């Protein structure tokens, strides 16, 4: 689905990436983990087309992302940002309907199928009764669920999540990630920046562990989520073991500085 080839990018002459190479394949849920400031959100913005590499190329299905028109990108990639703010009093239904705009002809109105999709994803996101509420009057967690529903309504093969559950309680974090995981199939993928490595282990079958603008480790969960990698990247004491209750690897941390 994606290939990043010798990608370089910087902010105000401060390099973030110098020679980043990655391949992201369909049928997988990728988690991007790493310390603050290591380039996780920048990587997601490059994948979304919000940023353009200074050198190298980001390709989507073999085509350079920067050469695709905005409608093609919007029909291919949906993103849930970590902080969505809007001051205009749109209703929740109007915000979620924005996810259908890439599929609606110019100057046309949403059709019955579009309205049905919006109602369904709002139900899935536990937003029944929110249709007429104004998004600027919601709590942060409620607003985030609306943005999640908009992403689902977009019906794209790529879903990008930038710390998308940071403002959600545990119940809704699991619910939203369940919906994202259900989208992963042979022709789609999910890529999520996550701070909670145990939540990442619960959902992701592939991990990309970043450190100082480079990929410290990437591959299947079992190969990347190790005490050695976590110690090197995060400078923490960690123990990684299979948890029978959730049937995946989980991490336990020890207080104190790592020697």
XYZ file of N, CA and C in Angstrom:
777
model
N 0.832 -1.207 0.000
C 0.000 0.000 0.000
C 0.867 1.258 0.000
N 1.831 1.315 0.929
C 2.722 2.476 1.036
C 4.170 2.029 0.876
N 4.962 2.910 0.289
C 6.414 2.769 0.381
C 7.007 4.149 0.594
N 7.935 4.242 1.531
C 8.681 5.468 1.775
C 10.118 5.194 1.372
N 10.600 5.982 0.417
C 11.892 5.712 -0.194
C 12.846 6.878 0.034
N 13.824 6.674 0.904
C 14.879 7.668 1.176
C 14.279 9.030 1.523
N 13.276 9.015 2.390
C 12.546 10.245 2.716
C 13.340 11.106 3.688
N 13.425 12.378 3.359
C 14.021 13.364 4.257
C 13.049 14.492 4.505
N 13.019 14.992 5.748
C 12.127 16.102 6.086
C 12.693 16.822 7.298
N 12.501 18.148 7.320
C 12.968 18.936 8.455
C 12.007 20.084 8.731
N 12.038 20.575 9.962
C 11.299 21.776 10.364
C 12.306 22.877 10.630
N 12.210 23.968 9.860
C 13.098 25.120 10.086
C 14.560 24.694 10.188
N 14.982 23.913 9.221
C 16.363 23.435 9.119
C 16.731 22.444 10.223
N 15.758 22.002 11.023
C 16.020 20.966 12.023
C 15.576 19.630 11.443
N 16.511 18.757 11.098
C 16.139 17.491 10.465
C 15.289 16.615 11.378
N 14.234 16.047 10.809
C 13.433 15.045 11.500
C 13.770 13.671 10.923
N 13.711 13.569 9.600
C 14.110 12.357 8.896
C 15.170 12.726 7.869
N 16.160 11.868 7.704
C 17.201 12.100 6.714
C 17.193 11.044 5.622
N 16.921 9.789 5.974
C 16.913 8.717 4.970
C 15.988 7.608 5.464
N 14.687 7.916 5.487
C 13.697 6.994 6.035
C 13.164 6.085 4.943
N 13.227 4.786 5.203
C 12.715 3.791 4.261
C 11.761 2.857 4.994
N 10.552 2.704 4.456
C 9.547 1.844 5.073
C 8.625 1.280 4.001
N 8.073 0.122 4.286
C 6.997 -0.444 3.471
C 5.859 -0.832 4.390
N 4.659 -0.391 4.058
C 3.462 -0.717 4.824
C 2.509 -1.476 3.905
N 2.167 -2.681 4.311
C 1.376 -3.557 3.452
C -0.056 -3.679 3.951
N -0.966 -3.935 3.031
C -2.361 -4.103 3.391
C -2.543 -5.351 4.251
N -3.669 -5.380 4.969
C -3.979 -6.530 5.801
C -3.333 -6.494 7.165
N -2.784 -5.336 7.554
C -2.100 -5.231 8.841
C -2.553 -3.994 9.608
N -2.447 -4.098 10.932
C -2.662 -2.973 11.841
C -1.286 -2.601 12.371
N -0.757 -1.469 11.909
C 0.567 -1.005 12.302
C 0.458 -0.044 13.485
N 1.324 -0.235 14.462
C 1.451 0.717 15.549
C 2.789 1.413 15.462
N 2.776 2.726 15.620
C 4.010 3.516 15.643
C 4.228 3.970 17.079
N 5.330 3.530 17.690
C 5.642 3.895 19.063
C 7.024 4.531 19.106
N 7.281 5.270 20.174
C 8.578 5.911 20.338
C 8.472 7.084 21.279
N 9.605 7.626 21.734
C 9.598 8.745 22.677
C 9.012 10.013 22.053
N 8.669 10.973 22.902
C 8.192 12.263 22.420
C 9.254 12.908 21.526
N 8.773 13.477 20.419
C 9.673 14.216 19.538
C 10.497 13.378 18.596
N 10.200 12.066 18.501
C 11.017 11.203 17.641
C 10.549 11.200 16.188
N 9.402 11.841 15.891
C 8.935 11.933 14.508
C 7.693 11.120 14.197
N 7.000 10.604 15.215
C 5.833 9.744 14.966
C 4.724 10.486 14.221
N 4.324 11.655 14.731
C 3.238 12.405 14.090
C 3.669 12.973 12.743
N 4.937 13.326 12.625
C 5.449 13.797 11.335
C 5.355 12.696 10.289
N 5.688 11.472 10.686
C 5.556 10.340 9.770
C 4.111 10.183 9.322
N 3.172 10.308 10.250
C 1.769 10.166 9.888
C 1.336 11.284 8.938
N 1.831 12.507 9.164
C 1.493 13.618 8.267
C 2.066 13.405 6.866
N 3.221 12.779 6.773
C 3.776 12.432 5.459
C 2.913 11.378 4.772
N 2.441 10.391 5.537
C 1.579 9.355 4.968
C 0.235 9.932 4.521
N -0.233 10.954 5.231
C -1.516 11.568 4.889
C -1.406 12.554 3.734
N -0.194 12.948 3.393
C -0.014 13.959 2.354
C -0.101 15.371 2.877
N -0.197 15.546 4.203
C -0.217 16.894 4.778
C 1.147 17.554 4.689
N 2.202 16.741 4.687
C 3.564 17.218 4.506
C 4.171 16.518 3.300
N 5.103 17.203 2.649
C 5.778 16.630 1.480
C 7.262 16.493 1.792
N 7.860 15.358 1.482
C 9.289 15.180 1.771
C 10.141 16.219 1.042
N 11.230 16.603 1.670
C 12.186 17.481 1.004
C 12.984 16.709 -0.034
N 13.205 15.448 0.236
C 13.775 14.556 -0.773
C 13.249 13.155 -0.520
N 13.375 12.313 -1.519
C 12.775 10.995 -1.440
C 11.311 11.046 -1.846
N 10.609 9.942 -1.650
C 9.244 9.852 -2.160
C 8.384 8.977 -1.257
N 7.131 9.413 -1.061
C 6.110 8.589 -0.424
C 5.177 8.113 -1.527
N 5.037 6.811 -1.670
C 4.178 6.248 -2.707
C 2.977 5.540 -2.086
N 1.827 5.749 -2.690
C 0.597 5.061 -2.311
C 0.162 4.215 -3.493
N 0.140 2.901 -3.299
C -0.168 1.958 -4.372
C 0.706 2.213 -5.601
N 1.965 2.541 -5.370
C 2.931 2.739 -6.445
C 3.000 4.140 -7.010
N 2.004 4.994 -6.702
C 1.981 6.358 -7.252
C 2.531 7.346 -6.231
N 3.376 8.286 -6.670
C 3.850 9.325 -5.746
C 2.664 10.064 -5.139
N 2.624 10.139 -3.819
C 1.472 10.715 -3.140
C 1.254 12.169 -3.533
N 2.336 12.918 -3.742
C 2.191 14.345 -4.039
C 1.616 14.595 -5.432
N 1.569 13.566 -6.277
C 0.998 13.748 -7.616
C -0.485 13.395 -7.680
N -1.035 12.862 -6.611
C -2.451 12.513 -6.602
C -3.291 13.735 -6.272
N -4.444 13.855 -6.915
C -5.313 14.992 -6.617
C -5.978 14.787 -5.261
N -6.518 15.877 -4.708
C -7.032 15.853 -3.338
C -8.215 14.906 -3.187
N -9.047 14.806 -4.199
C -10.208 13.917 -4.084
C -9.758 12.456 -4.060
N -8.775 12.113 -4.872
C -8.259 10.744 -4.866
C -7.669 10.404 -3.502
N -6.928 11.344 -2.924
C -6.355 11.116 -1.599
C -7.463 10.965 -0.557
N -8.488 11.815 -0.647
C -9.576 11.764 0.323
C -10.392 10.484 0.199
N -10.408 9.886 -0.985
C -11.099 8.604 -1.152
C -10.228 7.429 -0.732
N -8.946 7.697 -0.472
C -8.004 6.633 -0.130
C -7.576 6.657 1.328
N -7.495 7.859 1.919
C -6.904 8.007 3.245
C -7.842 8.811 4.145
N -8.138 8.267 5.313
C -8.886 8.993 6.344
C -8.011 9.074 7.587
N -8.089 10.185 8.295
C -7.220 10.392 9.453
C -8.028 10.879 10.641
N -7.687 10.358 11.808
C -8.220 10.853 13.074
C -7.069 11.552 13.793
N -7.095 12.887 13.873
C -6.011 13.605 14.547
C -6.145 13.463 16.054
N -5.071 13.806 16.764
C -5.105 13.696 18.219
C -5.886 14.836 18.848
N -6.064 15.943 18.146
C -6.779 17.078 18.718
C -7.565 17.779 17.614
N -8.873 17.612 17.620
C -9.733 18.220 16.609
C -10.496 19.370 17.254
N -10.297 20.566 16.725
C -10.983 21.735 17.273
C -11.658 22.504 16.145
N -12.888 22.911 16.403
C -13.613 23.728 15.450
C -14.554 24.639 16.230
N -14.565 25.913 15.894
C -15.370 26.873 16.638
C -16.765 27.062 16.062
N -16.948 26.726 14.783
C -18.262 26.893 14.174
C -19.203 25.820 14.716
N -20.445 26.180 15.047
C -21.361 25.212 15.677
C -22.002 24.230 14.697
N -21.175 23.443 14.012
C -21.719 22.361 13.189
C -22.365 21.318 14.107
N -23.386 20.678 13.611
C -23.936 19.553 14.368
C -23.040 18.333 14.179
N -23.191 17.369 15.064
C -22.399 16.149 14.951
C -22.692 15.438 13.635
N -23.961 15.415 13.228
C -24.304 14.774 11.958
C -23.602 15.473 10.793
N -23.529 16.795 10.821
C -22.858 17.532 9.740
C -21.361 17.204 9.700
N -20.732 17.083 10.865
C -19.310 16.744 10.900
C -19.081 15.353 10.327
N -19.893 14.391 10.744
C -19.726 13.028 10.253
C -20.013 12.954 8.761
N -20.999 13.717 8.287
C -21.321 13.738 6.854
C -20.148 14.257 6.025
N -19.272 15.069 6.613
C -18.104 15.557 5.882
C -17.249 14.395 5.395
N -17.306 13.261 6.080
C -16.577 12.092 5.620
C -17.096 11.541 4.310
N -18.316 11.878 3.947
C -18.895 11.402 2.692
C -18.595 12.335 1.520
N -18.117 13.549 1.776
C -17.930 14.535 0.703
C -17.055 14.050 -0.440
N -15.965 13.291 -0.187
C -15.152 12.827 -1.326
C -15.921 11.921 -2.285
N -17.044 11.348 -1.841
C -17.809 10.407 -2.660
C -19.049 11.043 -3.282
N -19.287 12.318 -2.969
C -20.485 13.002 -3.470
C -20.083 13.928 -4.617
N -20.738 13.842 -5.770
C -20.401 14.727 -6.892
C -20.524 16.201 -6.508
N -19.733 17.012 -7.147
C -19.740 18.449 -6.871
C -21.132 19.030 -7.107
N -21.562 19.879 -6.188
C -22.867 20.561 -6.208
C -24.040 19.619 -5.925
N -23.765 18.340 -5.699
C -24.841 17.399 -5.386
C -25.060 17.348 -3.874
N -26.212 16.861 -3.479
C -26.558 16.690 -2.081
C -26.303 15.237 -1.664
N -26.048 14.992 -0.369
C -25.906 13.611 0.085
C -27.140 12.788 -0.252
N -26.931 11.571 -0.686
C -28.032 10.691 -1.036
C -28.461 9.838 0.135
N -29.432 9.000 -0.120
C -29.958 8.125 0.924
C -28.872 7.194 1.446
N -28.007 6.691 0.547
C -26.925 5.800 0.972
C -25.945 6.522 1.885
N -25.646 7.790 1.567
C -24.743 8.574 2.414
C -25.343 8.772 3.799
N -26.621 9.110 3.851
C -27.273 9.319 5.141
C -27.322 8.024 5.956
N -27.511 6.904 5.275
C -27.542 5.615 5.976
C -26.176 5.282 6.560
N -25.110 5.571 5.809
C -23.750 5.318 6.304
C -23.469 6.179 7.533
N -23.867 7.442 7.480
C -23.645 8.349 8.611
C -24.376 7.855 9.851
N -25.614 7.469 9.697
C -26.373 6.980 10.852
C -25.745 5.718 11.427
N -25.264 4.843 10.567
C -24.682 3.586 11.030
C -23.373 3.814 11.786
N -22.482 4.650 11.244
C -21.205 4.853 11.927
C -21.395 5.646 13.221
N -22.398 6.516 13.279
C -22.674 7.221 14.537
C -23.177 6.234 15.591
N -23.958 5.266 15.181
C -24.398 4.232 16.117
C -23.203 3.415 16.592
N -22.320 3.049 15.666
C -21.145 2.261 16.030
C -20.243 3.016 16.999
N -20.165 4.339 16.857
C -19.308 5.162 17.710
C -20.007 5.616 18.985
N -21.141 4.991 19.301
C -21.892 5.296 20.521
C -22.328 6.759 20.531
N -22.848 7.218 19.385
C -23.282 8.607 19.239
C -24.776 8.721 18.964
N -25.533 7.698 19.296
C -26.984 7.815 19.187
C -27.461 8.963 20.065
N -28.310 9.821 19.509
C -28.799 10.971 20.249
C -27.922 12.199 20.120
N -26.767 12.072 19.441
C -25.852 13.206 19.265
C -26.071 13.935 17.943
N -26.934 13.420 17.082
C -27.018 13.933 15.714
C -27.185 15.451 15.646
N -28.047 16.017 16.493
C -28.340 17.449 16.429
C -27.515 18.277 17.409
N -26.662 17.625 18.183
C -25.857 18.381 19.144
C -24.720 19.103 18.423
N -24.341 20.255 18.936
C -23.283 21.039 18.303
C -21.927 20.565 18.794
N -21.024 20.368 17.845
C -19.743 19.741 18.163
C -18.897 20.615 19.076
N -19.071 21.942 19.016
C -18.267 22.816 19.871
C -18.783 22.866 21.308
N -19.836 22.108 21.608
C -20.361 22.041 22.972
C -20.122 20.670 23.610
N -19.332 19.835 22.950
C -19.067 18.496 23.454
C -17.794 18.462 24.290
N -17.670 17.440 25.101
C -16.407 17.204 25.798
C -15.356 16.730 24.801
N -14.104 16.730 25.222
C -13.042 16.292 24.321
C -13.235 14.870 23.847
N -13.637 13.980 24.755
C -13.835 12.585 24.381
C -15.018 12.402 23.445
N -16.110 13.122 23.694
C -17.273 13.038 22.808
C -16.930 13.552 21.416
N -16.190 14.661 21.368
C -15.788 15.233 20.080
C -14.890 14.256 19.316
N -14.024 13.563 20.041
C -13.131 12.619 19.378
C -13.908 11.460 18.760
N -14.963 11.026 19.405
C -15.784 9.963 18.836
C -16.493 10.435 17.573
N -16.867 11.696 17.526
C -17.471 12.249 16.313
C -16.457 12.223 15.167
N -15.210 12.594 15.457
C -14.173 12.587 14.424
C -13.882 11.157 13.985
N -13.908 10.215 14.915
C -13.742 8.804 14.574
C -14.848 8.361 13.622
N -16.089 8.759 13.926
C -17.220 8.402 13.070
C -17.066 9.021 11.682
N -16.579 10.250 11.617
C -16.343 10.885 10.307
C -15.326 10.075 9.502
N -14.275 9.610 10.173
C -13.253 8.796 9.521
C -13.861 7.498 8.987
N -14.695 6.844 9.785
C -15.342 5.606 9.347
C -16.280 5.853 8.171
N -16.979 6.986 8.194
C -17.917 7.308 7.110
C -17.198 7.519 5.787
N -15.919 7.853 5.851
C -15.155 8.123 4.636
C -14.917 6.859 3.806
N -14.981 5.692 4.459
C -14.890 4.404 3.762
C -13.630 4.311 2.889
N -12.479 4.536 3.502
C -11.212 4.506 2.781
C -10.456 3.218 3.090
N -9.561 2.799 2.197
C -8.735 1.616 2.486
C -7.616 1.881 3.476
N -7.314 3.162 3.760
C -6.276 3.520 4.714
C -6.890 4.356 5.833
N -6.645 3.954 7.080
C -7.050 4.739 8.243
C -5.802 5.082 9.041
N -5.583 6.376 9.281
C -4.441 6.856 10.048
C -4.944 7.432 11.362
N -4.389 6.966 12.462
C -4.815 7.391 13.794
C -3.633 8.028 14.512
N -3.746 9.309 14.825
C -2.657 10.018 15.502
C -3.015 10.209 16.983
N -2.593 9.261 17.810
C -2.954 9.273 19.234
C -4.452 9.510 19.385
N -5.222 8.792 18.593
C -6.652 9.051 18.443
C -7.462 8.730 19.685
N -6.909 7.940 20.611
C -7.664 7.567 21.803
C -7.186 8.309 23.048
N -6.329 9.313 22.868
C -5.717 9.985 24.018
C -6.749 10.625 24.941
N -7.852 11.117 24.385
C -8.859 11.803 25.205
C -10.047 10.914 25.550
N -9.969 9.628 25.219
C -11.088 8.723 25.446
C -10.900 7.908 26.720
N -12.017 7.576 27.376
C -11.941 6.659 28.504
C -11.643 5.255 27.980
N -11.355 4.324 28.880
C -10.924 2.996 28.456
C -11.991 2.284 27.631
N -13.254 2.399 28.052
C -14.327 1.729 27.303
C -14.375 2.217 25.868
N -14.358 3.540 25.689
C -14.470 4.070 24.331
C -13.168 3.913 23.552
N -12.021 3.884 24.248
C -10.766 3.590 23.546
C -10.827 2.217 22.909
N -11.260 1.231 23.687
C -11.369 -0.121 23.158
C -12.418 -0.205 22.060
N -13.540 0.469 22.248
C -14.607 0.435 21.241
C -14.142 1.011 19.912
N -13.442 2.158 19.964
C -12.994 2.794 18.729
C -11.905 1.958 18.057
N -10.994 1.397 18.829
C -9.953 0.559 18.232
C -10.527 -0.749 17.700
N -11.586 -1.252 18.319
C -12.280 -2.416 17.754
C -12.820 -2.100 16.362
N -13.400 -0.907 16.213
C -13.938 -0.502 14.915
C -12.815 -0.357 13.892
N -11.680 0.220 14.319
C -10.545 0.360 13.402
C -10.008 -1.004 13.000
N -9.862 -1.911 13.977
C -9.320 -3.238 13.681
C -10.222 -4.007 12.734
N -11.533 -3.765 12.816
C -12.475 -4.467 11.942
C -12.303 -4.066 10.481
N -11.659 -2.916 10.237
C -11.451 -2.458 8.867
C -10.270 -3.158 8.193
N -9.373 -3.740 8.991
C -8.170 -4.345 8.420
C -8.555 -5.604 7.639
N -8.212 -5.598 6.358
C -8.490 -6.755 5.508
C -7.461 -6.783 4.391
N -7.686 -7.622 3.398
C -6.679 -7.850 2.362
C -6.382 -6.611 1.527
N -7.303 -5.640 1.490
C -7.053 -4.448 0.673
C -7.086 -3.171 1.501
N -6.877 -3.276 2.821
C -6.879 -2.074 3.660
C -5.888 -2.248 4.801
N -5.569 -1.129 5.461
C -4.678 -1.175 6.605
C -4.976 -0.013 7.530
N -4.528 -0.138 8.770
C -4.619 0.911 9.777
C -3.210 1.188 10.276
N -2.888 2.474 10.411
C -1.599 2.891 10.961
C -1.897 3.838 12.115
N -1.425 3.507 13.308
C -1.771 4.276 14.500
C -0.542 4.677 15.294
N -0.414 5.974 15.569
C 0.560 6.447 16.546
C -0.044 6.214 17.923
N 0.696 5.507 18.793
C 0.173 5.153 20.102
C 1.238 5.367 21.167
N 0.820 5.927 22.300
C 1.733 6.102 23.431
C 1.711 4.893 24.363
N 0.562 4.243 24.453
C 0.401 3.104 25.357
C 0.844 1.832 24.638
N 2.009 1.302 25.018
C 2.533 0.137 24.311
C 1.678 -1.103 24.551
N 1.013 -1.183 25.702
C 0.155 -2.337 25.948
C -1.108 -2.278 25.101
N -1.630 -1.084 24.883
C -2.771 -0.945 23.981
C -2.339 -1.258 22.550
N -1.135 -0.825 22.187
C -0.606 -1.153 20.859
C -0.465 -2.661 20.693
N 0.021 -3.330 21.717
C 0.204 -4.784 21.643
C -1.123 -5.513 21.532
N -2.169 -4.918 22.088
C -3.483 -5.549 22.070
C -4.086 -5.548 20.665
N -3.750 -4.526 19.843
C -4.400 -4.374 18.537
C -3.462 -4.533 17.337
N -2.199 -4.195 17.506
C -1.311 -4.132 16.343
C -0.598 -5.468 16.126
N -0.551 -5.911 14.887
C 0.232 -7.101 14.562
C 1.595 -6.727 13.998
N 1.804 -5.439 13.710
C 3.099 -4.927 13.259
C 3.419 -3.673 14.073
N 4.695 -3.513 14.452
C 5.122 -2.325 15.186
C 6.266 -1.645 14.449
N 6.234 -0.319 14.498
C 7.338 0.506 14.028
C 7.805 1.306 15.238
N 9.004 1.019 15.707
C 9.538 1.673 16.896
C 10.557 2.713 16.450
N 10.284 3.981 16.757
C 11.110 5.073 16.269
C 11.957 5.673 17.380
N 13.110 6.181 16.977
C 14.014 6.840 17.906
C 14.802 7.900 17.154
N 14.634 9.158 17.568
C 15.403 10.275 17.007
C 15.352 10.321 15.488
N 14.143 10.190 14.920
C 13.969 10.350 13.485
C 14.366 9.169 12.634
N 14.609 8.037 13.251
C 14.935 6.837 12.487
C 14.140 5.663 13.050
N 14.098 4.588 12.288
C 13.386 3.396 12.712
C 14.356 2.511 13.487
N 14.097 2.371 14.796
C 14.966 1.538 15.625
C 14.659 0.062 15.434
N 13.383 -0.251 15.192
C 12.966 -1.637 14.964
C 11.606 -1.621 14.300
N 11.366 -2.546 13.408
C 10.037 -2.665 12.792
C 9.831 -4.089 12.323
N 8.570 -4.514 12.388
C 8.239 -5.865 11.981
C 7.097 -6.416 12.807
N 6.927 -7.742 12.814
C 5.864 -8.364 13.604
C 5.992 -8.013 15.085
N 4.860 -7.940 15.756
C 4.806 -7.554 17.158
C 5.811 -8.327 18.000
N 5.880 -9.650 17.821
C 6.728 -10.484 18.667
C 8.211 -10.172 18.496
N 8.591 -9.650 17.335
C 9.996 -9.345 17.089
C 10.397 -7.974 17.622
N 9.430 -7.046 17.664
C 9.757 -5.664 18.020
C 9.498 -5.375 19.489
N 8.424 -5.929 20.042
C 8.080 -5.634 21.426
C 8.885 -6.535 22.355
N 10.117 -6.125 22.605
C 11.012 -6.869 23.489
C 11.564 -5.924 24.546
N 12.027 -6.498 25.652
C 12.612 -5.693 26.718
C 13.834 -4.939 26.214
N 14.594 -5.567 25.317
C 15.808 -4.933 24.794
C 15.479 -3.701 23.964
N 14.492 -3.830 23.068
C 14.110 -2.690 22.237
C 13.531 -1.574 23.085
N 12.642 -1.900 24.009
C 12.035 -0.881 24.863
C 13.088 -0.201 25.739
N 14.029 -0.962 26.234
C 15.083 -0.379 27.040
C 15.946 0.574 26.246
N 16.278 0.183 25.025
C 17.125 1.027 24.171
C 16.408 2.291 23.736
N 15.134 2.168 23.363
C 14.407 3.302 22.784
C 13.852 4.241 23.859
N 13.295 3.675 24.934
C 12.638 4.496 25.948
C 13.477 4.676 27.221
N 14.575 3.940 27.335
C 15.419 4.003 28.525
C 14.624 3.644 29.779
N 13.963 2.483 29.746
C 13.151 2.024 30.865
C 13.475 0.561 31.179
N 13.187 0.179 32.434
C 13.182 -1.235 32.804
C 11.850 -1.810 32.340
N 11.874 -2.886 31.588
C 10.628 -3.488 31.110
C 10.762 -4.997 31.064
N 9.643 -5.652 31.270
C 9.569 -7.099 31.093
C 8.390 -7.385 30.177
N 8.621 -8.158 29.133
C 7.588 -8.470 28.142
C 7.257 -9.946 28.245
N 5.963 -10.236 28.348
C 5.539 -11.630 28.466
C 4.149 -11.786 27.867
N 3.844 -12.999 27.453
C 2.506 -13.279 26.935
C 1.503 -13.266 28.089
N 0.392 -12.565 27.866
C -0.673 -12.490 28.851
C -1.825 -13.371 28.394
N -2.138 -14.386 29.164
C -3.176 -15.336 28.761
C -4.554 -14.693 28.703
N -4.813 -13.722 29.577
C -6.144 -13.113 29.617
C -6.473 -12.393 28.314
N -5.525 -11.588 27.809
C -5.779 -10.858 26.550
C -5.146 -11.553 25.350
N -4.445 -12.666 25.591
C -3.875 -13.501 24.534
C -2.937 -12.727 23.620
N -2.086 -11.912 24.213
C -1.058 -11.207 23.446
C 0.063 -10.809 24.390
N 1.137 -10.242 23.848
C 2.220 -9.738 24.679
C 1.761 -8.509 25.458
N 2.240 -8.391 26.683
C 2.008 -7.200 27.477
C 3.306 -6.858 28.204
N 3.424 -5.586 28.596
C 4.665 -5.074 29.166
C 4.444 -4.643 30.610
N 5.346 -5.042 31.473
C 5.380 -4.545 32.851
C 6.617 -3.666 33.000
N 6.453 -2.546 33.717
C 7.545 -1.597 33.884
C 7.995 -1.544 35.347
N 9.234 -1.209 35.548
C 9.804 -1.104 36.881
C 10.161 0.348 37.149
N 9.839 0.811 38.360
C 10.160 2.195 38.728
C 11.683 2.388 38.773
N 12.075 3.628 38.595
C 13.492 3.958 38.717
C 14.170 4.098 37.366
N 15.303 4.735 37.389
C 16.067 4.923 36.159
C 16.688 3.605 35.705
N 16.803 3.464 34.414
C 17.491 2.302 33.861
C 18.983 2.509 33.981
N 19.723 1.531 34.485
C 21.180 1.705 34.639
C 21.864 1.812 33.286
